[in-house]
Tab-separated table of C-alpha atoms in Angstrom:
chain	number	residue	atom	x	y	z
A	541	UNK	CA	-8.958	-22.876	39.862
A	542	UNK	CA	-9.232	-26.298	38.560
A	543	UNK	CA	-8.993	-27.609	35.044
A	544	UNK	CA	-10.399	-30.459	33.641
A	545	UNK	CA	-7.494	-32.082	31.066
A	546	UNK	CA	-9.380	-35.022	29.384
A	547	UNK	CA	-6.702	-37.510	27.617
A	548	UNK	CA	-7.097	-37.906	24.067
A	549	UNK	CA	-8.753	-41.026	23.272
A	550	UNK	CA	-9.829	-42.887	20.355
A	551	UNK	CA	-13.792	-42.829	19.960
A	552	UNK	CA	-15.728	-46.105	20.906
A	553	UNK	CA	-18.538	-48.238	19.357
A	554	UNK	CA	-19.912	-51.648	19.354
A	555	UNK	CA	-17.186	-52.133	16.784
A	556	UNK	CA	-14.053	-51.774	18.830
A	557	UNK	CA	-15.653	-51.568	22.317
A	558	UNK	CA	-13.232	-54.165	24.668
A	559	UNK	CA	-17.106	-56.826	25.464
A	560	UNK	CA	-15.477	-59.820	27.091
A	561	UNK	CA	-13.491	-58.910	30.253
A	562	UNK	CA	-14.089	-54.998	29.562
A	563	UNK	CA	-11.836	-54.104	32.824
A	564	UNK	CA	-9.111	-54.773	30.766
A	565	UNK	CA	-9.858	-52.278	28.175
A	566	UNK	CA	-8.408	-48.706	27.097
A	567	UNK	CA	-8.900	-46.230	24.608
A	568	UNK	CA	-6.818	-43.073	25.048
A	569	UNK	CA	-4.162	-42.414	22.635
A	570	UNK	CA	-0.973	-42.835	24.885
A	571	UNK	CA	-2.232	-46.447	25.889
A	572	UNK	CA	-2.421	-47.598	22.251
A	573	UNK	CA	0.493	-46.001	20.817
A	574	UNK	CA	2.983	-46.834	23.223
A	575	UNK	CA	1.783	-50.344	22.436
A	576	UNK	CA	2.023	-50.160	18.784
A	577	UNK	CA	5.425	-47.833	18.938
A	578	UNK	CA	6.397	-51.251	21.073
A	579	UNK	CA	6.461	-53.460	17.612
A	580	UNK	CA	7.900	-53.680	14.807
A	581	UNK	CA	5.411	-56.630	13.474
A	582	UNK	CA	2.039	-56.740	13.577
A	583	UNK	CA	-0.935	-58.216	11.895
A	584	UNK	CA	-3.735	-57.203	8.876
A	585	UNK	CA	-7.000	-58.249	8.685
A	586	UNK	CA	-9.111	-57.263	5.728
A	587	UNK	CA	-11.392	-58.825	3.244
A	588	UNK	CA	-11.321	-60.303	-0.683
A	589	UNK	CA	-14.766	-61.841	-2.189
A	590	UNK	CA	-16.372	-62.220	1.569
A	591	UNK	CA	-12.666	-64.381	2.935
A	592	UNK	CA	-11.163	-62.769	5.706
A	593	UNK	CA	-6.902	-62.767	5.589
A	594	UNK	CA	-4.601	-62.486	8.534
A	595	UNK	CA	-1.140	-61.234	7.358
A	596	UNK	CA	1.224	-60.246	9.225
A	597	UNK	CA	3.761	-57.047	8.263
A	598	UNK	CA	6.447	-54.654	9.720
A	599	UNK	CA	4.633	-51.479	10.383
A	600	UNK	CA	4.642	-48.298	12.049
A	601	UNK	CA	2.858	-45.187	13.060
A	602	UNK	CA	3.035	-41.281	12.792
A	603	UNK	CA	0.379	-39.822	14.824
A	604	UNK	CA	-3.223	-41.238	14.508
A	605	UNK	CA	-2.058	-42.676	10.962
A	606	UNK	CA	-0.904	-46.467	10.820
A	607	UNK	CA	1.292	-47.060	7.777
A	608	UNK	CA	2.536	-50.731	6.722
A	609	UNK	CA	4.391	-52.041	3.535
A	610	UNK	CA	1.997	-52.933	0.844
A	611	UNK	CA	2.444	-56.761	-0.174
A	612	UNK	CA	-0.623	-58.191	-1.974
A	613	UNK	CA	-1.906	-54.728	-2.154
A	614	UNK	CA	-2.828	-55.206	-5.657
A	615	UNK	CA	-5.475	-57.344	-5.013
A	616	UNK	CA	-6.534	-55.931	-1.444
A	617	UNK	CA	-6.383	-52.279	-2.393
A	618	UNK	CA	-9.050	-52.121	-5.181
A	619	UNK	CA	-11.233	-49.500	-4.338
A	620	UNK	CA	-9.042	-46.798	-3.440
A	621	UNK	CA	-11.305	-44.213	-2.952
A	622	UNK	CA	-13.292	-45.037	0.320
A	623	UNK	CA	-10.077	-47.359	1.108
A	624	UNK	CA	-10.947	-50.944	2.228
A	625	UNK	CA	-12.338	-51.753	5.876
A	626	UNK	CA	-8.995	-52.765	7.701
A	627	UNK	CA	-8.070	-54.000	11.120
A	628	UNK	CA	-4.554	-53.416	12.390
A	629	UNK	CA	-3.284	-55.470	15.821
A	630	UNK	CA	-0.359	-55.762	17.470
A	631	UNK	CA	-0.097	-58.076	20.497
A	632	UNK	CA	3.157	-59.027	23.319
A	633	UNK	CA	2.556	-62.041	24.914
A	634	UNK	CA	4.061	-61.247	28.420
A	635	UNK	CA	3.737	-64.505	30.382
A	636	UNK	CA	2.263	-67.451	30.722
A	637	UNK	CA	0.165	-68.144	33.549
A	638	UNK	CA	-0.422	-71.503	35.007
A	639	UNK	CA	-3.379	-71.695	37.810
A	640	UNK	CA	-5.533	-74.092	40.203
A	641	UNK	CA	-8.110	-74.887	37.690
A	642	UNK	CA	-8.463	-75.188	34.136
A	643	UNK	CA	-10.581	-71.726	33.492
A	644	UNK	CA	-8.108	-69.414	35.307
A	645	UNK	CA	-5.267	-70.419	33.181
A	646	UNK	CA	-4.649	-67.430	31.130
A	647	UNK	CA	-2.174	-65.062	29.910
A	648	UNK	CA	-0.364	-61.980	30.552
A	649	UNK	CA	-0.415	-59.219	27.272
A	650	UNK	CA	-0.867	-56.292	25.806
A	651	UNK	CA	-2.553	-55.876	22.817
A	652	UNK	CA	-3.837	-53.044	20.864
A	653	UNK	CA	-6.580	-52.952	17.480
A	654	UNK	CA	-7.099	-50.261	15.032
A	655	UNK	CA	-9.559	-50.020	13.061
A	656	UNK	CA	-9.820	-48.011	9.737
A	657	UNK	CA	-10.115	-48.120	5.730
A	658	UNK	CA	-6.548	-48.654	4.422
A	659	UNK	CA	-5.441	-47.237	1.149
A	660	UNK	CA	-2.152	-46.892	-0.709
A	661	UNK	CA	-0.021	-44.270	-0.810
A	662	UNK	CA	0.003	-42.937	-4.553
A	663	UNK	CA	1.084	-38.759	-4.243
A	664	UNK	CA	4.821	-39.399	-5.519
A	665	UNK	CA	6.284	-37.062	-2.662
A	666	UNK	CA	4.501	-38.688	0.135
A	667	UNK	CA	5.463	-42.175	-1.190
A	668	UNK	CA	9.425	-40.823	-0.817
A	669	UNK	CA	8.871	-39.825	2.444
A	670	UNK	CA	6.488	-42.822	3.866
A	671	UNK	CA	9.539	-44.891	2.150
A	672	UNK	CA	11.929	-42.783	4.446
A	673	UNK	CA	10.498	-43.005	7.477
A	674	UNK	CA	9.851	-46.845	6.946
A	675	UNK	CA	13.411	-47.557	7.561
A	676	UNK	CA	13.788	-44.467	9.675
A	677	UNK	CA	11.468	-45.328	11.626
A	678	UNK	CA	14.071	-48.575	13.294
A	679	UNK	CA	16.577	-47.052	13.042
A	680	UNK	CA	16.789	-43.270	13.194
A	681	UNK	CA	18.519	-41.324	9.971
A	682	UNK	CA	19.607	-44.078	8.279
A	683	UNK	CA	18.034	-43.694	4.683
A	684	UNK	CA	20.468	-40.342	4.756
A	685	UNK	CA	23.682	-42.955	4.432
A	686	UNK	CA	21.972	-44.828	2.025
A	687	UNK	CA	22.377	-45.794	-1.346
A	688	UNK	CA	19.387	-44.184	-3.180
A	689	UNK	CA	16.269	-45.952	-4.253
A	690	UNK	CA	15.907	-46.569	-7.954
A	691	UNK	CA	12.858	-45.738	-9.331
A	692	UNK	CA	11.761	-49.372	-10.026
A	693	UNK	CA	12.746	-50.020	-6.330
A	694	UNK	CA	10.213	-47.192	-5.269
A	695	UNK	CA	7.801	-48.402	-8.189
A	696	UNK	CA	8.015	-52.033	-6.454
A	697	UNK	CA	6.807	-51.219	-3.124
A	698	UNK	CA	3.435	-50.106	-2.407
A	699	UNK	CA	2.700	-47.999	0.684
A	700	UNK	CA	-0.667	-48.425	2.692
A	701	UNK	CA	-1.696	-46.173	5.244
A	702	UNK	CA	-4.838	-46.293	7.381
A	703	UNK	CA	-5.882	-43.413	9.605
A	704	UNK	CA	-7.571	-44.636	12.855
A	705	UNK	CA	-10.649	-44.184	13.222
A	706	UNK	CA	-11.609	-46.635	16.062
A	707	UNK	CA	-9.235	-48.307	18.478
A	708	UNK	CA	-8.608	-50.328	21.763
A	709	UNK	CA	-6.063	-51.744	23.671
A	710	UNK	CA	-6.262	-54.836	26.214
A	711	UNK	CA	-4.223	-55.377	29.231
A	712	UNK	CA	-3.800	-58.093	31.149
A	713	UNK	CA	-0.709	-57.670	33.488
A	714	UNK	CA	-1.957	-59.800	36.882
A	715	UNK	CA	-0.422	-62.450	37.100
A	716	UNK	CA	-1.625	-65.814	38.783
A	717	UNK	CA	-5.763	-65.336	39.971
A	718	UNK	CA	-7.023	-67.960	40.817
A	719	UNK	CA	-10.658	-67.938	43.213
A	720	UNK	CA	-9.550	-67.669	46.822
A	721	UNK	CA	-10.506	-71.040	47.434
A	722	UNK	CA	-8.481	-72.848	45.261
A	723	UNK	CA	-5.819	-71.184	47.296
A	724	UNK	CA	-6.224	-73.639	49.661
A	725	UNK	CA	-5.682	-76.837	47.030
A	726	UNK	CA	-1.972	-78.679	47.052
A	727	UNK	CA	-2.146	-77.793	43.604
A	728	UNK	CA	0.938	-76.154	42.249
A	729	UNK	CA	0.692	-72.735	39.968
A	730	UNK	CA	3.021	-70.262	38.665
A	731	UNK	CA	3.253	-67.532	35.911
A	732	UNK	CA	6.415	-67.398	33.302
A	733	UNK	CA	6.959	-64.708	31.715
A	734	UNK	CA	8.400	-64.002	28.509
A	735	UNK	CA	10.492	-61.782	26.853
A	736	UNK	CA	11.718	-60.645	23.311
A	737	UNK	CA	15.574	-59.962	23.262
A	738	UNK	CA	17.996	-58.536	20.817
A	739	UNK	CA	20.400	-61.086	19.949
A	740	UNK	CA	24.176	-60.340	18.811
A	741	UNK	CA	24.357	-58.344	15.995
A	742	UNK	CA	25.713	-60.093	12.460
A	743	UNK	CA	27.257	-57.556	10.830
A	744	UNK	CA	27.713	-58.347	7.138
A	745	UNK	CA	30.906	-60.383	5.859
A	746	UNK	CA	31.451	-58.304	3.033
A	747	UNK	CA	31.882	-54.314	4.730
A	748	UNK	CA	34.593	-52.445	3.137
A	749	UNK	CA	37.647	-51.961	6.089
A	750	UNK	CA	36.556	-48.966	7.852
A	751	UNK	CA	32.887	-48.802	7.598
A	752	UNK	CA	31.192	-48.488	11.287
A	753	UNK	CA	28.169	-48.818	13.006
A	754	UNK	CA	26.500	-45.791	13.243
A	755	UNK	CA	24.139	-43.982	15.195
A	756	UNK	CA	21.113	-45.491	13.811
A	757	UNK	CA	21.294	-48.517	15.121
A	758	UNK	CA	22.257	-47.381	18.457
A	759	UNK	CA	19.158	-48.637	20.136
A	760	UNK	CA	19.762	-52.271	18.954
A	761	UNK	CA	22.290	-53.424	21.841
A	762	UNK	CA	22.732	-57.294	21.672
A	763	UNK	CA	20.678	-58.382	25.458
A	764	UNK	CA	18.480	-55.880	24.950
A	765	UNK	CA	14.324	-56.135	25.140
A	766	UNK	CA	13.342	-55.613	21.339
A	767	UNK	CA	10.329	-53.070	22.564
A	768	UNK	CA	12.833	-51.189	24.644
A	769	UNK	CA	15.091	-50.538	21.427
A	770	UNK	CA	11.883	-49.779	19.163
A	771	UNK	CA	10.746	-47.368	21.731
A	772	UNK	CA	14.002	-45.743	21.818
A	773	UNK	CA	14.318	-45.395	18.105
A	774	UNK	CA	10.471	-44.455	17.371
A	775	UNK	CA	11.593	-41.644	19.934
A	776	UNK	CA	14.813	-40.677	18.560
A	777	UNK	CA	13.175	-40.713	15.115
A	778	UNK	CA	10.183	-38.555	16.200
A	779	UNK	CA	11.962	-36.251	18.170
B	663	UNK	CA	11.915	-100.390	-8.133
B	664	UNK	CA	10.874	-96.538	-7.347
B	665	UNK	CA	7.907	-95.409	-5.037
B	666	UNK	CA	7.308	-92.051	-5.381
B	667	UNK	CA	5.961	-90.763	-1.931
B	668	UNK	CA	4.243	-87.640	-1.535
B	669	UNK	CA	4.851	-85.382	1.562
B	670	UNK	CA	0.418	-84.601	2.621
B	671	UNK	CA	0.037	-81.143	2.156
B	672	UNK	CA	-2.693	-78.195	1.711
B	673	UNK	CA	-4.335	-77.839	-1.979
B	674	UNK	CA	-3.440	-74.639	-3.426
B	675	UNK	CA	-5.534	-72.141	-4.839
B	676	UNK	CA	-5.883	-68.416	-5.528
B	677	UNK	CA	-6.994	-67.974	-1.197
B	678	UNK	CA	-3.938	-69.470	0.019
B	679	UNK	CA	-1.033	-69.412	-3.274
B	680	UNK	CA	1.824	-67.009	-2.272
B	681	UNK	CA	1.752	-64.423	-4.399
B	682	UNK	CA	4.757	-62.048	-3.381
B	683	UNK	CA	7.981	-63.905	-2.997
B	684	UNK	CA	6.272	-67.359	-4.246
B	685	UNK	CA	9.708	-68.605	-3.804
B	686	UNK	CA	9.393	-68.268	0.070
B	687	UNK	CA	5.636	-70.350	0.024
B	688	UNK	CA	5.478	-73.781	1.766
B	689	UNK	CA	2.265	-76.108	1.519
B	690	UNK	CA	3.204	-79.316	2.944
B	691	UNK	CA	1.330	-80.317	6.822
B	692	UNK	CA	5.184	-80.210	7.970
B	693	UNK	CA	6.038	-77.327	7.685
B	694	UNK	CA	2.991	-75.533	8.352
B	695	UNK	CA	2.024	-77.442	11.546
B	696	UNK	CA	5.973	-76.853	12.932
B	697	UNK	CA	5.146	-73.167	12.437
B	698	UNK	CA	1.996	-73.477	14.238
B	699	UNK	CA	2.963	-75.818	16.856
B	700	UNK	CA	5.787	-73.752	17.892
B	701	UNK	CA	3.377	-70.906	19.115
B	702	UNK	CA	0.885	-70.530	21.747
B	703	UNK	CA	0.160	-66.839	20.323
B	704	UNK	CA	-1.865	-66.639	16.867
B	705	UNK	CA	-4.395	-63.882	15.439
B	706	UNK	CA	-7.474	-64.441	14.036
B	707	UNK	CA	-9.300	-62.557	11.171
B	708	UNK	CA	-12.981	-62.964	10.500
B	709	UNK	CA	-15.423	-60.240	9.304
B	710	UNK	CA	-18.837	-58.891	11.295
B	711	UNK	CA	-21.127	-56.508	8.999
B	712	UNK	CA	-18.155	-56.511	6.381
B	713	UNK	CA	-15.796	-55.290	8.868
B	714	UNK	CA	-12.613	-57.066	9.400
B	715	UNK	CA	-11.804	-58.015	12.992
B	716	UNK	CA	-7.995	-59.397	13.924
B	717	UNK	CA	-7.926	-60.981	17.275
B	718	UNK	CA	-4.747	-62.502	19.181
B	719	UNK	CA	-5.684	-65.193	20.791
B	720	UNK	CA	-4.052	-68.844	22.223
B	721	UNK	CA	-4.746	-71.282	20.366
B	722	UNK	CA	-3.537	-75.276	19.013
B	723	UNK	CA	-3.634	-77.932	16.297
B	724	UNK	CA	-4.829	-81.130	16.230
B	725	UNK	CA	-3.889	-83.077	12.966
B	726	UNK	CA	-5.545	-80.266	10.668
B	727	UNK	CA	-7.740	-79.274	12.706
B	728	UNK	CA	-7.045	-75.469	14.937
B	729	UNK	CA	-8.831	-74.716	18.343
B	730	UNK	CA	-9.110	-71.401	20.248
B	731	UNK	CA	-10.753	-69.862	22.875
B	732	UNK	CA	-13.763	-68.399	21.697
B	733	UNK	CA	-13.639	-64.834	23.066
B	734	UNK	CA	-16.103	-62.661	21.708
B	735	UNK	CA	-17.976	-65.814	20.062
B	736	UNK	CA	-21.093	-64.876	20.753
B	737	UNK	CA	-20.948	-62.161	17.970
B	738	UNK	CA	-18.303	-64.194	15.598
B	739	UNK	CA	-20.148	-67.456	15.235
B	740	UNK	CA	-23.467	-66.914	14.734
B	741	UNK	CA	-23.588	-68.946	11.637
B	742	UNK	CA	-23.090	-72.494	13.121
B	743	UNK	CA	-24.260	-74.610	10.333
B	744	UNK	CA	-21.906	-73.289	7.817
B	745	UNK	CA	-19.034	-71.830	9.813
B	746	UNK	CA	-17.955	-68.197	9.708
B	747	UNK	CA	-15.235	-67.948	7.328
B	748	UNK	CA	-11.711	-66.945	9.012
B	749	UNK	CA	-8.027	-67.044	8.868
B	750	UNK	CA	-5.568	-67.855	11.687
B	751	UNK	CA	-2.074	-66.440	11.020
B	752	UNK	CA	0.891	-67.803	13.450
B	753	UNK	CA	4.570	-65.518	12.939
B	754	UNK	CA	8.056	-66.134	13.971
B	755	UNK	CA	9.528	-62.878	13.806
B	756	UNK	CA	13.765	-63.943	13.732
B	757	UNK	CA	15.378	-60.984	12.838
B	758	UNK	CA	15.696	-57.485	11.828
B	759	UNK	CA	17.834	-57.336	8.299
B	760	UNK	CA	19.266	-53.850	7.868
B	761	UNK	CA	20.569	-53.807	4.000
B	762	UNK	CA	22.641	-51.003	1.969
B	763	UNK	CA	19.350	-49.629	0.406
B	764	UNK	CA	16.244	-49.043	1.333
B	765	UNK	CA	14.477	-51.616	-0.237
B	766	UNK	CA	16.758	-54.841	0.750
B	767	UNK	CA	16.036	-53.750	4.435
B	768	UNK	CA	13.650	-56.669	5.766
B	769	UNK	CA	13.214	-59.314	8.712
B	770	UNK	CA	13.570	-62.954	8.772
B	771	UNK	CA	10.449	-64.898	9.633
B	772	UNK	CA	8.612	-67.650	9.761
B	773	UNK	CA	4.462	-67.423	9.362
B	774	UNK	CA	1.839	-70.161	8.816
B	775	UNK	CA	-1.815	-68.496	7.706
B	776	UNK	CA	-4.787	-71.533	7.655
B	777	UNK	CA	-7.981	-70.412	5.992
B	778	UNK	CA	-10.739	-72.569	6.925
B	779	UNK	CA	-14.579	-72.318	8.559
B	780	UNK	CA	-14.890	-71.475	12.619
B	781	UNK	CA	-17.566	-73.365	14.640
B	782	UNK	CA	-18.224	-73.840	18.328
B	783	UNK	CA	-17.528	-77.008	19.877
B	784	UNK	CA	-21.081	-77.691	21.159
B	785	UNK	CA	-21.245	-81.771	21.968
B	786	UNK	CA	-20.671	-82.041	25.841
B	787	UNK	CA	-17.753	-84.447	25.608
B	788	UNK	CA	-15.939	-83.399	22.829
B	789	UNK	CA	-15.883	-79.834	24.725
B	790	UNK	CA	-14.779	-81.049	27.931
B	791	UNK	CA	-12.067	-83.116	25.955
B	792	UNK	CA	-10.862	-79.751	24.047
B	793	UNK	CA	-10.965	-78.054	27.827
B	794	UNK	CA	-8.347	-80.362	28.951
B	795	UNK	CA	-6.015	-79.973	25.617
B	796	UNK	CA	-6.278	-76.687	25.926
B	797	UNK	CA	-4.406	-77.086	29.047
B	798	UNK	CA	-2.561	-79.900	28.369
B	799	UNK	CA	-1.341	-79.323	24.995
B	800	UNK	CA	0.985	-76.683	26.484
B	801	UNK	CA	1.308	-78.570	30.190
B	802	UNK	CA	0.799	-82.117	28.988
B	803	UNK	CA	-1.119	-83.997	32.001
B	804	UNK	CA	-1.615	-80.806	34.109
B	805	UNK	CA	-5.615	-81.091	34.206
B	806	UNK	CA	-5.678	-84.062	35.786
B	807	UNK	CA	-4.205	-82.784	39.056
B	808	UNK	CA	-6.012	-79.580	38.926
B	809	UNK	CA	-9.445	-78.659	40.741
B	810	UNK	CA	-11.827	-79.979	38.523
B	811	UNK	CA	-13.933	-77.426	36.377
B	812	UNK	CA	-17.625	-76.791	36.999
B	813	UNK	CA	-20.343	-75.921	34.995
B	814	UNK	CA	-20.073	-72.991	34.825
B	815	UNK	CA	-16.922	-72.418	34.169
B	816	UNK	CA	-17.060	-75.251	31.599
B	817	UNK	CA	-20.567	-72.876	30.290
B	818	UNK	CA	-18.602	-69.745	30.283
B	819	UNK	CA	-16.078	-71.206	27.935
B	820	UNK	CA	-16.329	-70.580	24.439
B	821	UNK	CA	-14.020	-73.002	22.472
B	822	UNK	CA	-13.794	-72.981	18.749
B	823	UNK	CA	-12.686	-75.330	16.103
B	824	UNK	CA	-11.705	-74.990	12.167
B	825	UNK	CA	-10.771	-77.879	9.827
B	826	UNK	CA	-7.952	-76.156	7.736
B	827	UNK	CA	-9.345	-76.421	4.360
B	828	UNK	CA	-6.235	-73.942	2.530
B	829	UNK	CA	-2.761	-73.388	4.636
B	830	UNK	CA	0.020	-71.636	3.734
B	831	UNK	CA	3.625	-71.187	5.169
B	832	UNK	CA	6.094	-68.022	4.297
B	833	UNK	CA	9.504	-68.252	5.315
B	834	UNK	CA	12.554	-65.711	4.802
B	835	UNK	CA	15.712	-66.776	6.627
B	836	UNK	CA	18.660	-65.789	4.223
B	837	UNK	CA	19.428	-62.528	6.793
B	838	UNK	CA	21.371	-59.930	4.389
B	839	UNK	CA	20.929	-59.839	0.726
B	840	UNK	CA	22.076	-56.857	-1.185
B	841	UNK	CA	22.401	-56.136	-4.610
B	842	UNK	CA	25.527	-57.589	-6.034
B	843	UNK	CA	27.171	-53.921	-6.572
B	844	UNK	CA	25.999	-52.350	-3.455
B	845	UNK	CA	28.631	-54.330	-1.990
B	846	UNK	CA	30.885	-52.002	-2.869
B	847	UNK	CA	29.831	-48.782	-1.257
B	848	UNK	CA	30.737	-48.129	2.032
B	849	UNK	CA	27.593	-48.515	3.927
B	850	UNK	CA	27.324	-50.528	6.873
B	851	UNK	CA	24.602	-53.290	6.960
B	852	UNK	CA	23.781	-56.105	9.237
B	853	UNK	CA	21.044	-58.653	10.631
B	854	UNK	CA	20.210	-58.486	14.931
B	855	UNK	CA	18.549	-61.556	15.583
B	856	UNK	CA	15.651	-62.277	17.997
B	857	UNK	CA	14.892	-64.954	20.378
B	858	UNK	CA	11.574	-64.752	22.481
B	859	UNK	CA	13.090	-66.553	25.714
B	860	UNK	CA	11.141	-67.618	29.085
B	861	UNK	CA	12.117	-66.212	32.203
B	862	UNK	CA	12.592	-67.267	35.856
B	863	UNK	CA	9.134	-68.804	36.576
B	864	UNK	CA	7.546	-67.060	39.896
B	865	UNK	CA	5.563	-69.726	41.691
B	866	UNK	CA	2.570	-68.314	43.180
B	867	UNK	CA	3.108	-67.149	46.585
B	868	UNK	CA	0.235	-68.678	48.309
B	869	UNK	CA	1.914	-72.428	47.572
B	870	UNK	CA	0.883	-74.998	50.572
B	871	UNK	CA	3.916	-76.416	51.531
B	872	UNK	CA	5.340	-79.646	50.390
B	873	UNK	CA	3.390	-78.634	46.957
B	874	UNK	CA	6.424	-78.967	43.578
B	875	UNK	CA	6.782	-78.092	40.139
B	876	UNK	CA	5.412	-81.254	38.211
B	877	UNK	CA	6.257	-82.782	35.186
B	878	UNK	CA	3.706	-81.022	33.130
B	879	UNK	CA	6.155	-78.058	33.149
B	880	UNK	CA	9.224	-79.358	32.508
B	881	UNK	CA	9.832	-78.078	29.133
B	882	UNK	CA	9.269	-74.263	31.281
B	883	UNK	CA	12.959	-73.833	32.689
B	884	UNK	CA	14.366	-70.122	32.554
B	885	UNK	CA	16.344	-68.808	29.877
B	886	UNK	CA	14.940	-71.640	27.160
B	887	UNK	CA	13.237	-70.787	23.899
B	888	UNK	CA	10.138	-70.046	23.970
B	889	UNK	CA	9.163	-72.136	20.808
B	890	UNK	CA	11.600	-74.877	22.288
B	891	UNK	CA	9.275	-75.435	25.056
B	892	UNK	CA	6.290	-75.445	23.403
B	893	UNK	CA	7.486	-77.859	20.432
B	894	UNK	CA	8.705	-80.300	23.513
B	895	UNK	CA	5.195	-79.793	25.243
B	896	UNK	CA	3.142	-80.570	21.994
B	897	UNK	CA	4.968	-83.952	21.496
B	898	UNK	CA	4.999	-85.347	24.652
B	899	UNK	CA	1.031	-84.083	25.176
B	900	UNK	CA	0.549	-85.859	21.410
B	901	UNK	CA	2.635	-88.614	21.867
């Protein structure tokens, strides 16, 4: 007996189909959300009056559903019925990579974009629970130990969310290519790569004697690679 | 005798004034190009059919002026005459601030967005100059010891300028800052900072012997700052 398991993916268009260098493209759902679950920033693009705006927010993501914190929403999130026309990316830059020749100098990365309509979150229990899981999110339980939001606090900070309708995600993970006759060149090439790291944590100067780190921010070890601890905590937080 | 001297800086308006947290907005070419100049990562945001695309992308200044590789340019800039409107948004993220509430948890950064027209570079010379910077502004001299492009490649390059015409710079670096009273509950609260850092370069394996590292590199050695290197780069490949 044999079964055919197909992935989920994300469907795919002319608007998020990978054009240029198309090898490097993916669409299933793991691909793309392990990238995203990677990050804790990414970037928004969406529209006012015909001008295009790249800002860049923490974010996160519970199953096909993108939500970010809602800064400037007032004037981005106008028509909240059909939501506005968003695009959602998050990108690691893994290495640089130096080559032979000029055109085979590239880069090593991972990115992933989602595409959607974005609209706020308005239903009051929702809000309280998108608010939650914002912080929870990092770092896993936390709001429980918290002191509780006021309601201006909650009043103050708009929600987005943005289910995904369309999305892709680009690797490039090779390394040095250059044409196998530059090989034979005294020319000199390398890749560096780069990474994101945890630095020592600064707890605050003013803790009352006694109070501890807890749990929550287990994941955040000073040394550590920051997508390592966001994976462990989107896990932990998901589980 | 006084002189008052003016520090050049972007004209403000309703694209580019900072809205949320105006007290964190920057306008002046120093601080935005430092922002900029200290990445070789940015996103892009321009719109196709009224949908927002936001592509990462390498990319560098000169004066106020922004190149990139023109991936997917064929579809972007089809407007050449005018430009296609877009935004290019460069962020630092620092840290991760963990607060006593909810809504004091938030990150330290550093993010430069530049609103401005995108065009092709289309005059032979001036595209085969912005082919070598595109090298050299992160490996200053590199293309002239490399195999020299050809046509093709030089034809399969898409490289795109924008004048910045609006720029603005956001900056949070304060780490922890509760409210006054929430110092006194016993909640634990801190900031983890984060350093992107290069790693041990890997020389490609295929080296003729007698062939070194070269002084286009330099700023490259393991365990440096990312944006270190790349701030040392730029100013010796501008000097």
């Amino acid at each position: 007996m044999s079964v055919t398991t197909e992935a989920p993916a994300y469907p795919v268009d002319k608007v998020n189909r990978v054009k240029r260098r198309h090898d490097r493209g993916h669409y299933d759902h793991e691909t793309v959300h392990r990238i995203l679950d990677s990050a804790a920033l990414c970037h928004v693009s969406y529209v006012i009056d015909g001008q295009p705006y790249c800002t860049p927010t923490l974010f996160w993501r519970e199953e096909t559903r993108l939500y970010w914190h809602g800064s400037s929403a007032s004037r981005m999130l106008r028509n909240l019925s059909d939501g506005e026309p968003a695009c959602l990316t998050v990108t690691h830059l893994d290495s640089l990579v130096m080559a032979r020749c000029g055109f085979n100098h590239s880069a090593d990365y991972r990115s992933a974009m989602c595409f959607g309509r974005a609209r706020l979150v308005t239903e009051p229990e929702e809000k309280l629970r998108a608010l939650t899981m914002m912080v929870d999110r990092f770092f896993p339980g936390r709001t429980a130990g918290l002191r509780e939001s006021s309601k201006q606090e909650v009043k103050a900070t708009a929600v987005v969310w943005m289910e995904i309708e369309r999305a892709s995600a680009k690797i490039r993970a090779k390394g040095l290519a250059d044409d196998e006759e530059d090989y034979a060149l005294p020319i000199y090439a390398e890749r560096v790569p780069l990474r994101t790291f945890l630095g020592e944590p600064e707890p605050c100067e003013r803790l009352l004697p006694g109070v501890e780190r807890g749990a929550d921010l287990k994941a955040y070890q000073a040394g550590r690679l920051l997508e390592e601890a966001l994976l462990e905590a989107y896990a932990a937080a998901y589980a």
